[in-house]
Amino acid sequence: MNISTDESALLAFKSRMISTIDRSNILIKKWSVSTPVCVWIGVTCGLRHQRVTALDISSMNLGGNIPSQLGNLSFLVSINLSINYFYGSLPRELIQLRRLKIIDFGFNSFSGQIPSWFGFLQNLQLLNLRNNSFTGFIPPSLSNISMLQDLDLSFNPLQGKIPEEIGNLHNLKTLKLQYNRLTGLIPLTIFNISTLENLFFTGNNLSGNLPVDICRGLPRIKVLRLSSNELDGEIPSNLSECSLL
Ligand SMILES: *[C@@H]1O[C@H](CO)[C@@H](O)[C@H](O)[C@H]1NC(C)=O
Ligand SMILES: *[C@@H]1O[C@H](CO)[C@@H](O)[C@H](O)[C@H]1NC(C)=O
Ligand SMILES: *[C@@H]1O[C@H](CO)[C@@H](O)[C@H](O)[C@H]1NC(C)=O
Ligand SMILES: *[C@@H]1O[C@H](CO)[C@@H](O)[C@H](O)[C@H]1NC(C)=O
Ligand SMILES: CC(=O)N[C@H]1CO[C@H](CO)[C@@H](O)[C@@H]1O
């Protein structure tokens, strides 16, 4: 595999892209074999290997679905497709992108289940799937991504319980699950992720009550959004101990 592999992967992607307004044809036209891949709009290559390391085509009014060939961009570290009209399910071949640290697929129309194979992308630090049409449950395998710092699954019709295993994510700073259809108790393990700064659960059907020692478990918590749920019990009286809140 070499840069030609990356080129054919991106050309396969381009061949499925639809521009929703004329202006964004700029990208589709400029992704052309007459110029080197590394200068294409939205593409960044690494200096050492001259392979594609980042793809950022966010906010370009593009639609289409993701071809399996995208899984051939084996040096990819960061992919940002956010704020577009991409749809369909995510191809399993993306599991090959073991160097990925950043996936931002927010504000698109992706559907299907959240793939459990995300659990194999061990270097992932940020996973943003907000504002899509993902259905089904949150896969417990997400807890395998031990480097994960930022997980945003908000604004999808996800259902079921928040997996207990999410509490194993010991580097998590931001967990956003607001405006889904989640039910059941908030796993107590989540209130023990000491790195957590932002916890957004607004607009679900979560029940149960809050641990009295919430501030001991979440010493760095800055933003805690729990409104529009079915929580009961008391507001912990020592909330003032969360000094950064
Ligand atoms: C990539 O590899 C193929 C097959 O080995 C070769 O034909 C091609 O010339 C290479 N391309 C570059 C840009 O190195
Ligand atoms: C992706 O692109 C959007 C729009 O340009 C930007 O707001 C967002 O921060 C980017 N995501 C990441 C993870 O950098
Ligand atoms: C790229 O990916 C596709 C589909 O996953 C595969 O058929 C193809 O052989 C791969 N390799 C290259 C070098 O393009
Ligand atoms: C998650 O990790 C466990 C234990 O390390 C492993 O057996 C399993 O295959 C992994 N699953 C996924 C989807 O990452
Ligand atoms: C449920 C939800 O928030 N949907 C929003 C997704 O993003 C689009 C574009 O910003 C909004 O129009 C939707 O309201």
PDB file of C-alpha atoms and ligand atoms in Angstrom:
ATOM      1  CA  MET A   1       0.000   0.000   0.000  1.00  0.00           C
ATOM      2  CA  ASN A   2       1.135   3.540  -0.791  1.00  0.00           C
ATOM      3  CA  ILE A   3      -0.288   6.972  -1.582  1.00  0.00           C
ATOM      4  CA  SER A   4      -1.957   5.456  -4.674  1.00  0.00           C
ATOM      5  CA  THR A   5      -4.070   3.337  -2.308  1.00  0.00           C
ATOM      6  CA  ASP A   6      -5.143   6.521  -0.506  1.00  0.00           C
ATOM      7  CA  GLU A   7      -5.919   8.163  -3.823  1.00  0.00           C
ATOM      8  CA  SER A   8      -8.191   5.349  -4.965  1.00  0.00           C
ATOM      9  CA  ALA A   9      -9.924   5.262  -1.575  1.00  0.00           C
ATOM     10  CA  LEU A  10     -10.685   8.989  -1.810  1.00  0.00           C
ATOM     11  CA  LEU A  11     -11.764   8.691  -5.456  1.00  0.00           C
ATOM     12  CA  ALA A  12     -14.168   5.936  -4.440  1.00  0.00           C
ATOM     13  CA  PHE A  13     -15.538   8.287  -1.776  1.00  0.00           C
ATOM     14  CA  LYS A  14     -15.774  11.146  -4.287  1.00  0.00           C
ATOM     15  CA  SER A  15     -17.648   8.989  -6.794  1.00  0.00           C
ATOM     16  CA  ARG A  16     -20.453   8.641  -4.239  1.00  0.00           C
ATOM     17  CA  MET A  17     -20.519  12.249  -3.155  1.00  0.00           C
ATOM     18  CA  ILE A  18     -23.399  14.491  -3.995  1.00  0.00           C
ATOM     19  CA  SER A  19     -23.161  18.232  -3.699  1.00  0.00           C
ATOM     20  CA  THR A  20     -26.298  19.715  -2.195  1.00  0.00           C
ATOM     21  CA  ILE A  21     -25.514  23.171  -3.596  1.00  0.00           C
ATOM     22  CA  ASP A  22     -23.370  24.114  -6.598  1.00  0.00           C
ATOM     23  CA  ARG A  23     -20.728  25.926  -4.611  1.00  0.00           C
ATOM     24  CA  SER A  24     -19.391  22.744  -3.047  1.00  0.00           C
ATOM     25  CA  ASN A  25     -18.615  21.284  -6.438  1.00  0.00           C
ATOM     26  CA  ILE A  26     -15.297  22.994  -5.789  1.00  0.00           C
ATOM     27  CA  LEU A  27     -14.268  20.032  -3.690  1.00  0.00           C
ATOM     28  CA  ILE A  28     -15.626  17.418  -6.039  1.00  0.00           C
ATOM     29  CA  LYS A  29     -13.876  19.019  -9.024  1.00  0.00           C
ATOM     30  CA  LYS A  30     -10.583  19.565  -7.274  1.00  0.00           C
ATOM     31  CA  TRP A  31     -10.259  16.008  -6.082  1.00  0.00           C
ATOM     32  CA  SER A  32      -8.724  15.107  -9.421  1.00  0.00           C
ATOM     33  CA  VAL A  33      -5.931  12.761 -10.473  1.00  0.00           C
ATOM     34  CA  SER A  34      -4.253  15.690 -12.219  1.00  0.00           C
ATOM     35  CA  THR A  35      -3.113  17.059  -8.842  1.00  0.00           C
ATOM     36  CA  PRO A  36      -1.348  15.169  -6.049  1.00  0.00           C
ATOM     37  CA  VAL A  37      -3.680  13.787  -3.352  1.00  0.00           C
ATOM     38  CA  CYS A  38      -1.777  15.592  -0.629  1.00  0.00           C
ATOM     39  CA  VAL A  39      -2.897  19.023  -1.925  1.00  0.00           C
ATOM     40  CA  TRP A  40      -6.557  18.107  -2.339  1.00  0.00           C
ATOM     41  CA  ILE A  41      -9.026  20.230  -0.379  1.00  0.00           C
ATOM     42  CA  GLY A  42      -9.515  18.818   3.101  1.00  0.00           C
ATOM     43  CA  VAL A  43      -6.652  16.332   2.834  1.00  0.00           C
ATOM     44  CA  THR A  44      -3.510  16.404   4.975  1.00  0.00           C
ATOM     45  CA  CYS A  45      -0.563  14.041   4.517  1.00  0.00           C
ATOM     46  CA  GLY A  46       2.105  13.064   7.004  1.00  0.00           C
ATOM     47  CA  LEU A  47       5.620  14.282   6.232  1.00  0.00           C
ATOM     48  CA  ARG A  48       7.321  11.011   6.983  1.00  0.00           C
ATOM     49  CA  HIS A  49       5.287   8.496   5.012  1.00  0.00           C
ATOM     50  CA  GLN A  50       3.518  10.825   2.564  1.00  0.00           C
ATOM     51  CA  ARG A  51       0.223   9.134   3.343  1.00  0.00           C
ATOM     52  CA  VAL A  52      -3.130  10.708   4.180  1.00  0.00           C
ATOM     53  CA  THR A  53      -3.267  11.393   7.910  1.00  0.00           C
ATOM     54  CA  ALA A  54      -6.259  13.744   8.148  1.00  0.00           C
ATOM     55  CA  LEU A  55      -9.458  14.269   6.236  1.00  0.00           C
ATOM     56  CA  ASP A  56     -11.580  17.317   7.071  1.00  0.00           C
ATOM     57  CA  ILE A  57     -14.444  17.978   4.699  1.00  0.00           C
ATOM     58  CA  SER A  58     -16.765  19.338   7.359  1.00  0.00           C
ATOM     59  CA  SER A  59     -19.447  21.881   6.496  1.00  0.00           C
ATOM     60  CA  MET A  60     -19.244  21.466   2.724  1.00  0.00           C
ATOM     61  CA  ASN A  61     -22.849  20.659   1.879  1.00  0.00           C
ATOM     62  CA  LEU A  62     -21.890  17.175   0.799  1.00  0.00           C
ATOM     63  CA  GLY A  63     -24.032  14.065   0.813  1.00  0.00           C
ATOM     64  CA  GLY A  64     -23.584  10.425  -0.069  1.00  0.00           C
ATOM     65  CA  ASN A  65     -22.572   7.314   1.779  1.00  0.00           C
ATOM     66  CA  ILE A  66     -19.196   6.025   2.889  1.00  0.00           C
ATOM     67  CA  PRO A  67     -17.578   3.336   0.720  1.00  0.00           C
ATOM     68  CA  SER A  68     -15.708   0.403   2.246  1.00  0.00           C
ATOM     69  CA  GLN A  69     -12.535   1.635   0.489  1.00  0.00           C
ATOM     70  CA  LEU A  70     -12.251   4.394   3.086  1.00  0.00           C
ATOM     71  CA  GLY A  71     -10.951   1.642   5.355  1.00  0.00           C
ATOM     72  CA  ASN A  72      -7.798   1.617   3.188  1.00  0.00           C
ATOM     73  CA  LEU A  73      -6.638   5.015   4.490  1.00  0.00           C
ATOM     74  CA  SER A  74      -4.460   3.151   6.922  1.00  0.00           C
ATOM     75  CA  PHE A  75      -2.468   6.173   8.127  1.00  0.00           C
ATOM     76  CA  LEU A  76      -5.559   8.201   8.970  1.00  0.00           C
ATOM     77  CA  VAL A  77      -5.423   9.828  12.407  1.00  0.00           C
ATOM     78  CA  SER A  78      -8.326  12.242  12.141  1.00  0.00           C
ATOM     79  CA  ILE A  79     -11.539  12.325  10.133  1.00  0.00           C
ATOM     80  CA  ASN A  80     -14.067  15.138  10.239  1.00  0.00           C
ATOM     81  CA  LEU A  81     -17.181  14.790   8.081  1.00  0.00           C
ATOM     82  CA  SER A  82     -19.355  16.855  10.390  1.00  0.00           C
ATOM     83  CA  ILE A  83     -22.150  19.207   9.297  1.00  0.00           C
ATOM     84  CA  ASN A  84     -22.932  17.529   5.972  1.00  0.00           C
ATOM     85  CA  TYR A  85     -25.615  15.222   4.607  1.00  0.00           C
ATOM     86  CA  PHE A  86     -23.797  11.884   4.642  1.00  0.00           C
ATOM     87  CA  TYR A  87     -26.079   8.929   5.210  1.00  0.00           C
ATOM     88  CA  GLY A  88     -26.217   5.151   5.451  1.00  0.00           C
ATOM     89  CA  SER A  89     -24.473   2.839   7.853  1.00  0.00           C
ATOM     90  CA  LEU A  90     -20.766   2.913   8.639  1.00  0.00           C
ATOM     91  CA  PRO A  91     -18.802   0.234   6.740  1.00  0.00           C
ATOM     92  CA  ARG A  92     -17.105  -2.382   8.872  1.00  0.00           C
ATOM     93  CA  GLU A  93     -13.839  -1.830   6.969  1.00  0.00           C
ATOM     94  CA  LEU A  94     -13.310   1.339   9.028  1.00  0.00           C
ATOM     95  CA  ILE A  95     -12.184  -1.072  11.745  1.00  0.00           C
ATOM     96  CA  GLN A  96      -8.834  -1.185   9.885  1.00  0.00           C
ATOM     97  CA  LEU A  97      -8.122   2.450  10.762  1.00  0.00           C
ATOM     98  CA  ARG A  98      -6.204   1.600  13.931  1.00  0.00           C
ATOM     99  CA  ARG A  99      -4.353   4.925  14.050  1.00  0.00           C
ATOM    100  CA  LEU A 100      -7.541   6.975  14.338  1.00  0.00           C
ATOM    101  CA  LYS A 101      -7.636   9.390  17.244  1.00  0.00           C
ATOM    102  CA  ILE A 102     -10.487  11.628  16.116  1.00  0.00           C
ATOM    103  CA  ILE A 103     -13.789  10.735  14.491  1.00  0.00           C
ATOM    104  CA  ASP A 104     -16.248  13.571  14.028  1.00  0.00           C
ATOM    105  CA  PHE A 105     -19.363  12.422  12.158  1.00  0.00           C
ATOM    106  CA  GLY A 106     -21.687  14.848  13.965  1.00  0.00           C
ATOM    107  CA  PHE A 107     -24.595  16.586  12.200  1.00  0.00           C
ATOM    108  CA  ASN A 108     -25.173  14.105   9.381  1.00  0.00           C
ATOM    109  CA  SER A 109     -27.819  11.463   8.645  1.00  0.00           C
ATOM    110  CA  PHE A 110     -25.966   8.273   9.412  1.00  0.00           C
ATOM    111  CA  SER A 111     -28.210   5.441  10.505  1.00  0.00           C
ATOM    112  CA  GLY A 112     -28.139   1.858  11.719  1.00  0.00           C
ATOM    113  CA  GLN A 113     -26.728   0.681  15.017  1.00  0.00           C
ATOM    114  CA  ILE A 114     -23.648   2.256  16.531  1.00  0.00           C
ATOM    115  CA  PRO A 115     -21.119  -0.379  15.443  1.00  0.00           C
ATOM    116  CA  SER A 116     -19.631  -2.432  18.256  1.00  0.00           C
ATOM    117  CA  TRP A 117     -16.331  -2.551  16.331  1.00  0.00           C
ATOM    118  CA  PHE A 118     -15.596   1.003  17.471  1.00  0.00           C
ATOM    119  CA  GLY A 119     -14.268  -0.923  20.471  1.00  0.00           C
ATOM    120  CA  PHE A 120     -11.285  -2.022  18.403  1.00  0.00           C
ATOM    121  CA  LEU A 121     -10.150   1.533  17.634  1.00  0.00           C
ATOM    122  CA  GLN A 122      -7.970   1.637  20.703  1.00  0.00           C
ATOM    123  CA  ASN A 123      -6.340   5.005  19.982  1.00  0.00           C
ATOM    124  CA  LEU A 124      -9.563   6.926  19.677  1.00  0.00           C
ATOM    125  CA  GLN A 125      -9.685  10.032  21.868  1.00  0.00           C
ATOM    126  CA  LEU A 126     -12.756  11.709  20.410  1.00  0.00           C
ATOM    127  CA  LEU A 127     -15.883  10.084  19.010  1.00  0.00           C
ATOM    128  CA  ASN A 128     -18.678  12.407  17.931  1.00  0.00           C
ATOM    129  CA  LEU A 129     -21.830  10.881  16.446  1.00  0.00           C
ATOM    130  CA  ARG A 130     -24.233  13.576  17.634  1.00  0.00           C
ATOM    131  CA  ASN A 131     -27.253  14.619  15.646  1.00  0.00           C
ATOM    132  CA  ASN A 132     -27.559  11.574  13.386  1.00  0.00           C
ATOM    133  CA  SER A 133     -30.131   8.787  13.151  1.00  0.00           C
ATOM    134  CA  PHE A 134     -28.363   5.990  14.968  1.00  0.00           C
ATOM    135  CA  THR A 135     -30.803   3.542  16.535  1.00  0.00           C
ATOM    136  CA  GLY A 136     -30.617   0.655  18.984  1.00  0.00           C
ATOM    137  CA  PHE A 137     -28.438   0.444  22.061  1.00  0.00           C
ATOM    138  CA  ILE A 138     -25.153   1.986  23.100  1.00  0.00           C
ATOM    139  CA  PRO A 139     -22.639  -0.838  22.542  1.00  0.00           C
ATOM    140  CA  PRO A 140     -20.852  -1.824  25.790  1.00  0.00           C
ATOM    141  CA  SER A 141     -17.687  -2.381  23.709  1.00  0.00           C
ATOM    142  CA  LEU A 142     -17.179   1.411  23.614  1.00  0.00           C
ATOM    143  CA  SER A 143     -15.734   0.869  27.071  1.00  0.00           C
ATOM    144  CA  ASN A 144     -12.739  -0.834  25.372  1.00  0.00           C
ATOM    145  CA  ILE A 145     -11.532   2.496  24.035  1.00  0.00           C
ATOM    146  CA  SER A 146      -9.471   3.327  27.070  1.00  0.00           C
ATOM    147  CA  MET A 147      -7.963   6.528  25.596  1.00  0.00           C
ATOM    148  CA  LEU A 148     -11.393   8.027  24.936  1.00  0.00           C
ATOM    149  CA  GLN A 149     -11.730  11.558  26.323  1.00  0.00           C
ATOM    150  CA  ASP A 150     -14.754  12.881  24.501  1.00  0.00           C
ATOM    151  CA  LEU A 151     -17.831  10.825  23.650  1.00  0.00           C
ATOM    152  CA  ASP A 152     -20.852  12.564  22.142  1.00  0.00           C
ATOM    153  CA  LEU A 153     -23.863  10.470  21.121  1.00  0.00           C
ATOM    154  CA  SER A 154     -26.460  13.221  21.667  1.00  0.00           C
ATOM    155  CA  PHE A 155     -29.531  13.751  19.497  1.00  0.00           C
ATOM    156  CA  ASN A 156     -29.994  10.250  18.166  1.00  0.00           C
ATOM    157  CA  PRO A 157     -32.929   7.991  18.847  1.00  0.00           C
ATOM    158  CA  LEU A 158     -30.797   5.623  20.965  1.00  0.00           C
ATOM    159  CA  GLN A 159     -32.678   3.499  23.451  1.00  0.00           C
ATOM    160  CA  GLY A 160     -32.128   1.105  26.313  1.00  0.00           C
ATOM    161  CA  LYS A 161     -29.872   1.516  29.297  1.00  0.00           C
ATOM    162  CA  ILE A 162     -26.547   3.267  29.525  1.00  0.00           C
ATOM    163  CA  PRO A 163     -24.092   0.349  29.714  1.00  0.00           C
ATOM    164  CA  GLU A 164     -22.499  -0.155  33.095  1.00  0.00           C
ATOM    165  CA  GLU A 165     -19.141  -0.641  31.306  1.00  0.00           C
ATOM    166  CA  ILE A 166     -18.988   3.037  30.285  1.00  0.00           C
ATOM    167  CA  GLY A 167     -17.727   3.617  33.819  1.00  0.00           C
ATOM    168  CA  ASN A 168     -14.469   1.894  32.788  1.00  0.00           C
ATOM    169  CA  LEU A 169     -13.504   4.848  30.594  1.00  0.00           C
ATOM    170  CA  HIS A 170     -10.986   6.356  32.950  1.00  0.00           C
ATOM    171  CA  ASN A 171      -9.836   9.159  30.671  1.00  0.00           C
ATOM    172  CA  LEU A 172     -13.270  10.479  29.845  1.00  0.00           C
ATOM    173  CA  LYS A 173     -13.680  14.241  30.202  1.00  0.00           C
ATOM    174  CA  THR A 174     -16.895  14.730  28.264  1.00  0.00           C
ATOM    175  CA  LEU A 175     -19.857  12.397  28.053  1.00  0.00           C
ATOM    176  CA  LYS A 176     -22.842  13.728  26.141  1.00  0.00           C
ATOM    177  CA  LEU A 177     -25.897  11.526  25.795  1.00  0.00           C
ATOM    178  CA  GLN A 178     -28.594  14.188  25.834  1.00  0.00           C
ATOM    179  CA  TYR A 179     -31.811  13.924  23.810  1.00  0.00           C
ATOM    180  CA  ASN A 180     -31.899  10.203  23.215  1.00  0.00           C
ATOM    181  CA  ARG A 181     -34.490   7.740  24.526  1.00  0.00           C
ATOM    182  CA  LEU A 182     -32.353   6.215  27.219  1.00  0.00           C
ATOM    183  CA  THR A 183     -34.061   4.535  30.148  1.00  0.00           C
ATOM    184  CA  GLY A 184     -33.143   2.897  33.425  1.00  0.00           C
ATOM    185  CA  LEU A 185     -30.755   3.980  36.120  1.00  0.00           C
ATOM    186  CA  ILE A 186     -27.637   6.007  35.439  1.00  0.00           C
ATOM    187  CA  PRO A 187     -24.875   3.462  36.220  1.00  0.00           C
ATOM    188  CA  LEU A 188     -23.193   4.418  39.488  1.00  0.00           C
ATOM    189  CA  THR A 189     -19.810   3.690  37.880  1.00  0.00           C
ATOM    190  CA  ILE A 190     -20.216   6.880  35.822  1.00  0.00           C
ATOM    191  CA  PHE A 191     -20.282   8.953  39.012  1.00  0.00           C
ATOM    192  CA  ASN A 192     -16.814   7.576  39.737  1.00  0.00           C
ATOM    193  CA  ILE A 193     -14.989   8.667  36.580  1.00  0.00           C
ATOM    194  CA  SER A 194     -12.748  11.176  38.307  1.00  0.00           C
ATOM    195  CA  THR A 195     -11.611  12.815  35.046  1.00  0.00           C
ATOM    196  CA  LEU A 196     -15.159  13.832  34.030  1.00  0.00           C
ATOM    197  CA  GLU A 197     -15.736  17.534  33.415  1.00  0.00           C
ATOM    198  CA  ASN A 198     -18.924  17.567  31.356  1.00  0.00           C
ATOM    199  CA  LEU A 199     -21.840  15.222  31.833  1.00  0.00           C
ATOM    200  CA  PHE A 200     -24.899  15.851  29.667  1.00  0.00           C
ATOM    201  CA  PHE A 201     -27.924  13.575  30.136  1.00  0.00           C
ATOM    202  CA  THR A 202     -30.767  16.052  29.473  1.00  0.00           C
ATOM    203  CA  GLY A 203     -33.879  14.861  27.640  1.00  0.00           C
ATOM    204  CA  ASN A 204     -33.962  11.110  28.259  1.00  0.00           C
ATOM    205  CA  ASN A 205     -36.093   8.891  30.483  1.00  0.00           C
ATOM    206  CA  LEU A 206     -33.416   8.142  33.030  1.00  0.00           C
ATOM    207  CA  SER A 207     -34.590   7.268  36.517  1.00  0.00           C
ATOM    208  CA  GLY A 208     -33.220   6.711  39.993  1.00  0.00           C
ATOM    209  CA  ASN A 209     -31.436   9.160  42.230  1.00  0.00           C
ATOM    210  CA  LEU A 210     -28.051  10.803  42.498  1.00  0.00           C
ATOM    211  CA  PRO A 211     -25.320   9.475  44.799  1.00  0.00           C
ATOM    212  CA  VAL A 212     -24.954  11.611  47.948  1.00  0.00           C
ATOM    213  CA  ASP A 213     -21.167  11.707  47.529  1.00  0.00           C
ATOM    214  CA  ILE A 214     -21.322  12.778  43.876  1.00  0.00           C
ATOM    215  CA  CYS A 215     -18.577  15.392  44.328  1.00  0.00           C
ATOM    216  CA  ARG A 216     -16.116  12.890  45.756  1.00  0.00           C
ATOM    217  CA  GLY A 217     -16.481  10.714  42.646  1.00  0.00           C
ATOM    218  CA  LEU A 218     -16.473  13.647  40.205  1.00  0.00           C
ATOM    219  CA  PRO A 219     -13.979  16.143  41.644  1.00  0.00           C
ATOM    220  CA  ARG A 220     -13.446  17.905  38.295  1.00  0.00           C
ATOM    221  CA  ILE A 221     -17.056  18.226  37.211  1.00  0.00           C
ATOM    222  CA  LYS A 222     -17.815  21.576  35.581  1.00  0.00           C
ATOM    223  CA  VAL A 223     -21.128  21.060  33.802  1.00  0.00           C
ATOM    224  CA  LEU A 224     -23.824  18.652  34.925  1.00  0.00           C
ATOM    225  CA  ARG A 225     -27.007  18.579  32.852  1.00  0.00           C
ATOM    226  CA  LEU A 226     -29.685  16.234  34.050  1.00  0.00           C
ATOM    227  CA  SER A 227     -32.956  18.046  33.328  1.00  0.00           C
ATOM    228  CA  SER A 228     -35.966  16.502  31.579  1.00  0.00           C
ATOM    229  CA  ASN A 229     -35.541  13.001  32.919  1.00  0.00           C
ATOM    230  CA  GLU A 230     -37.386  10.971  35.521  1.00  0.00           C
ATOM    231  CA  LEU A 231     -34.881  11.264  38.310  1.00  0.00           C
ATOM    232  CA  ASP A 232     -36.151  11.358  41.865  1.00  0.00           C
ATOM    233  CA  GLY A 233     -34.847  11.595  45.394  1.00  0.00           C
ATOM    234  CA  GLU A 234     -32.958  14.535  46.790  1.00  0.00           C
ATOM    235  CA  ILE A 235     -30.468  16.912  45.288  1.00  0.00           C
ATOM    236  CA  PRO A 236     -27.237  15.984  47.116  1.00  0.00           C
ATOM    237  CA  SER A 237     -26.850  18.505  49.935  1.00  0.00           C
ATOM    238  CA  ASN A 238     -23.081  18.748  49.549  1.00  0.00           C
ATOM    239  CA  LEU A 239     -23.073  19.765  45.882  1.00  0.00           C
ATOM    240  CA  SER A 240     -21.044  22.804  46.901  1.00  0.00           C
ATOM    241  CA  GLU A 241     -18.089  20.441  47.300  1.00  0.00           C
ATOM    242  CA  CYS A 242     -17.974  20.240  43.491  1.00  0.00           C
ATOM    243  CA  SER A 243     -15.877  23.391  43.486  1.00  0.00           C
ATOM    244  CA  LEU A 244     -15.543  23.693  39.696  1.00  0.00           C
ATOM    245  CA  LEU A 245     -19.252  23.246  38.993  1.00  0.00           C
TER     246      LEU A 245
HETATM  247  C1  LIG B   1       2.243   2.196  -5.415  1.00  0.00           C
HETATM  248  O1  LIG B   1       2.375   0.788  -5.497  1.00  0.00           O
HETATM  249  C2  LIG B   1       2.016   0.269  -6.765  1.00  0.00           C
HETATM  250  C3  LIG B   1       2.033  -1.266  -6.658  1.00  0.00           C
HETATM  251  O2  LIG B   1       3.188  -1.694  -5.976  1.00  0.00           O
HETATM  252  C4  LIG B   1       2.962   0.812  -7.829  1.00  0.00           C
HETATM  253  O3  LIG B   1       2.606   0.309  -9.086  1.00  0.00           O
HETATM  254  C5  LIG B   1       2.859   2.327  -7.827  1.00  0.00           C
HETATM  255  O4  LIG B   1       3.786   2.879  -8.728  1.00  0.00           O
HETATM  256  C6  LIG B   1       3.109   2.900  -6.441  1.00  0.00           C
HETATM  257  N1  LIG B   1       2.806   4.314  -6.477  1.00  0.00           N
HETATM  258  C7  LIG B   1       3.553   5.240  -5.901  1.00  0.00           C
HETATM  259  C8  LIG B   1       3.084   6.648  -6.026  1.00  0.00           C
HETATM  260  O5  LIG B   1       4.555   4.962  -5.264  1.00  0.00           O
HETATM  261  C1  LIG B   2     -15.021  19.326  12.763  1.00  0.00           C
HETATM  262  O1  LIG B   2     -15.372  20.425  11.967  1.00  0.00           O
HETATM  263  C2  LIG B   2     -16.307  21.292  12.570  1.00  0.00           C
HETATM  264  C3  LIG B   2     -16.719  22.333  11.542  1.00  0.00           C
HETATM  265  O2  LIG B   2     -15.631  22.830  10.880  1.00  0.00           O
HETATM  266  C4  LIG B   2     -15.676  21.907  13.800  1.00  0.00           C
HETATM  267  O3  LIG B   2     -16.582  22.778  14.424  1.00  0.00           O
HETATM  268  C5  LIG B   2     -15.311  20.786  14.749  1.00  0.00           C
HETATM  269  O4  LIG B   2     -14.665  21.297  15.883  1.00  0.00           O
HETATM  270  C6  LIG B   2     -14.388  19.784  14.068  1.00  0.00           C
HETATM  271  N1  LIG B   2     -14.214  18.627  14.927  1.00  0.00           N
HETATM  272  C7  LIG B   2     -13.093  18.366  15.563  1.00  0.00           C
HETATM  273  C8  LIG B   2     -13.084  17.152  16.429  1.00  0.00           C
HETATM  274  O5  LIG B   2     -12.104  19.070  15.473  1.00  0.00           O
HETATM  275  C1  LIG B   3      -9.220  -1.178  -0.702  1.00  0.00           C
HETATM  276  O1  LIG B   3     -10.499  -1.530  -0.190  1.00  0.00           O
HETATM  277  C2  LIG B   3     -11.324  -2.283  -1.027  1.00  0.00           C
HETATM  278  C3  LIG B   3     -12.637  -2.550  -0.296  1.00  0.00           C
HETATM  279  O2  LIG B   3     -12.514  -2.650   1.088  1.00  0.00           O
HETATM  280  C4  LIG B   3     -10.622  -3.517  -1.519  1.00  0.00           C
HETATM  281  O3  LIG B   3     -11.428  -4.243  -2.388  1.00  0.00           O
HETATM  282  C5  LIG B   3      -9.311  -3.127  -2.166  1.00  0.00           C
HETATM  283  O4  LIG B   3      -8.639  -4.235  -2.675  1.00  0.00           O
HETATM  284  C6  LIG B   3      -8.476  -2.396  -1.158  1.00  0.00           C
HETATM  285  N1  LIG B   3      -7.078  -2.194  -1.529  1.00  0.00           N
HETATM  286  C7  LIG B   3      -6.551  -1.283  -2.371  1.00  0.00           C
HETATM  287  C8  LIG B   3      -5.077  -1.344  -2.523  1.00  0.00           C
HETATM  288  O5  LIG B   3      -7.186  -0.430  -2.930  1.00  0.00           O
HETATM  289  C1  LIG B   4     -13.175  -5.575  24.011  1.00  0.00           C
HETATM  290  O1  LIG B   4     -12.160  -6.023  24.907  1.00  0.00           O
HETATM  291  C2  LIG B   4     -12.280  -7.365  25.273  1.00  0.00           C
HETATM  292  C3  LIG B   4     -11.262  -7.640  26.353  1.00  0.00           C
HETATM  293  O2  LIG B   4     -10.053  -7.002  26.087  1.00  0.00           O
HETATM  294  C4  LIG B   4     -12.118  -8.220  24.042  1.00  0.00           C
HETATM  295  O3  LIG B   4     -12.253  -9.570  24.369  1.00  0.00           O
HETATM  296  C5  LIG B   4     -13.160  -7.845  23.027  1.00  0.00           C
HETATM  297  O4  LIG B   4     -12.951  -8.546  21.813  1.00  0.00           O
HETATM  298  C6  LIG B   4     -13.145  -6.384  22.730  1.00  0.00           C
HETATM  299  N1  LIG B   4     -14.278  -6.086  21.893  1.00  0.00           N
HETATM  300  C7  LIG B   4     -14.376  -5.047  21.101  1.00  0.00           C
HETATM  301  C8  LIG B   4     -15.570  -4.937  20.251  1.00  0.00           C
HETATM  302  O5  LIG B   4     -13.526  -4.207  21.071  1.00  0.00           O
HETATM  303  C1  LIG B   5     -32.600  16.715  17.185  1.00  0.00           C
HETATM  304  C2  LIG B   5     -31.742  17.828  16.704  1.00  0.00           C
HETATM  305  O1  LIG B   5     -31.154  18.583  17.431  1.00  0.00           O
HETATM  306  N1  LIG B   5     -31.657  17.983  15.435  1.00  0.00           N
HETATM  307  C3  LIG B   5     -30.877  19.029  14.860  1.00  0.00           C
HETATM  308  C4  LIG B   5     -29.735  18.449  14.092  1.00  0.00           C
HETATM  309  O2  LIG B   5     -29.040  19.473  13.393  1.00  0.00           O
HETATM  310  C5  LIG B   5     -29.831  20.185  12.497  1.00  0.00           C
HETATM  311  C6  LIG B   5     -28.920  21.145  11.787  1.00  0.00           C
HETATM  312  O3  LIG B   5     -28.212  21.950  12.701  1.00  0.00           O
HETATM  313  C7  LIG B   5     -30.941  20.896  13.255  1.00  0.00           C
HETATM  314  O4  LIG B   5     -31.759  21.573  12.351  1.00  0.00           O
HETATM  315  C8  LIG B   5     -31.763  19.876  13.995  1.00  0.00           C
HETATM  316  O5  LIG B   5     -32.691  20.535  14.795  1.00  0.00           O
END
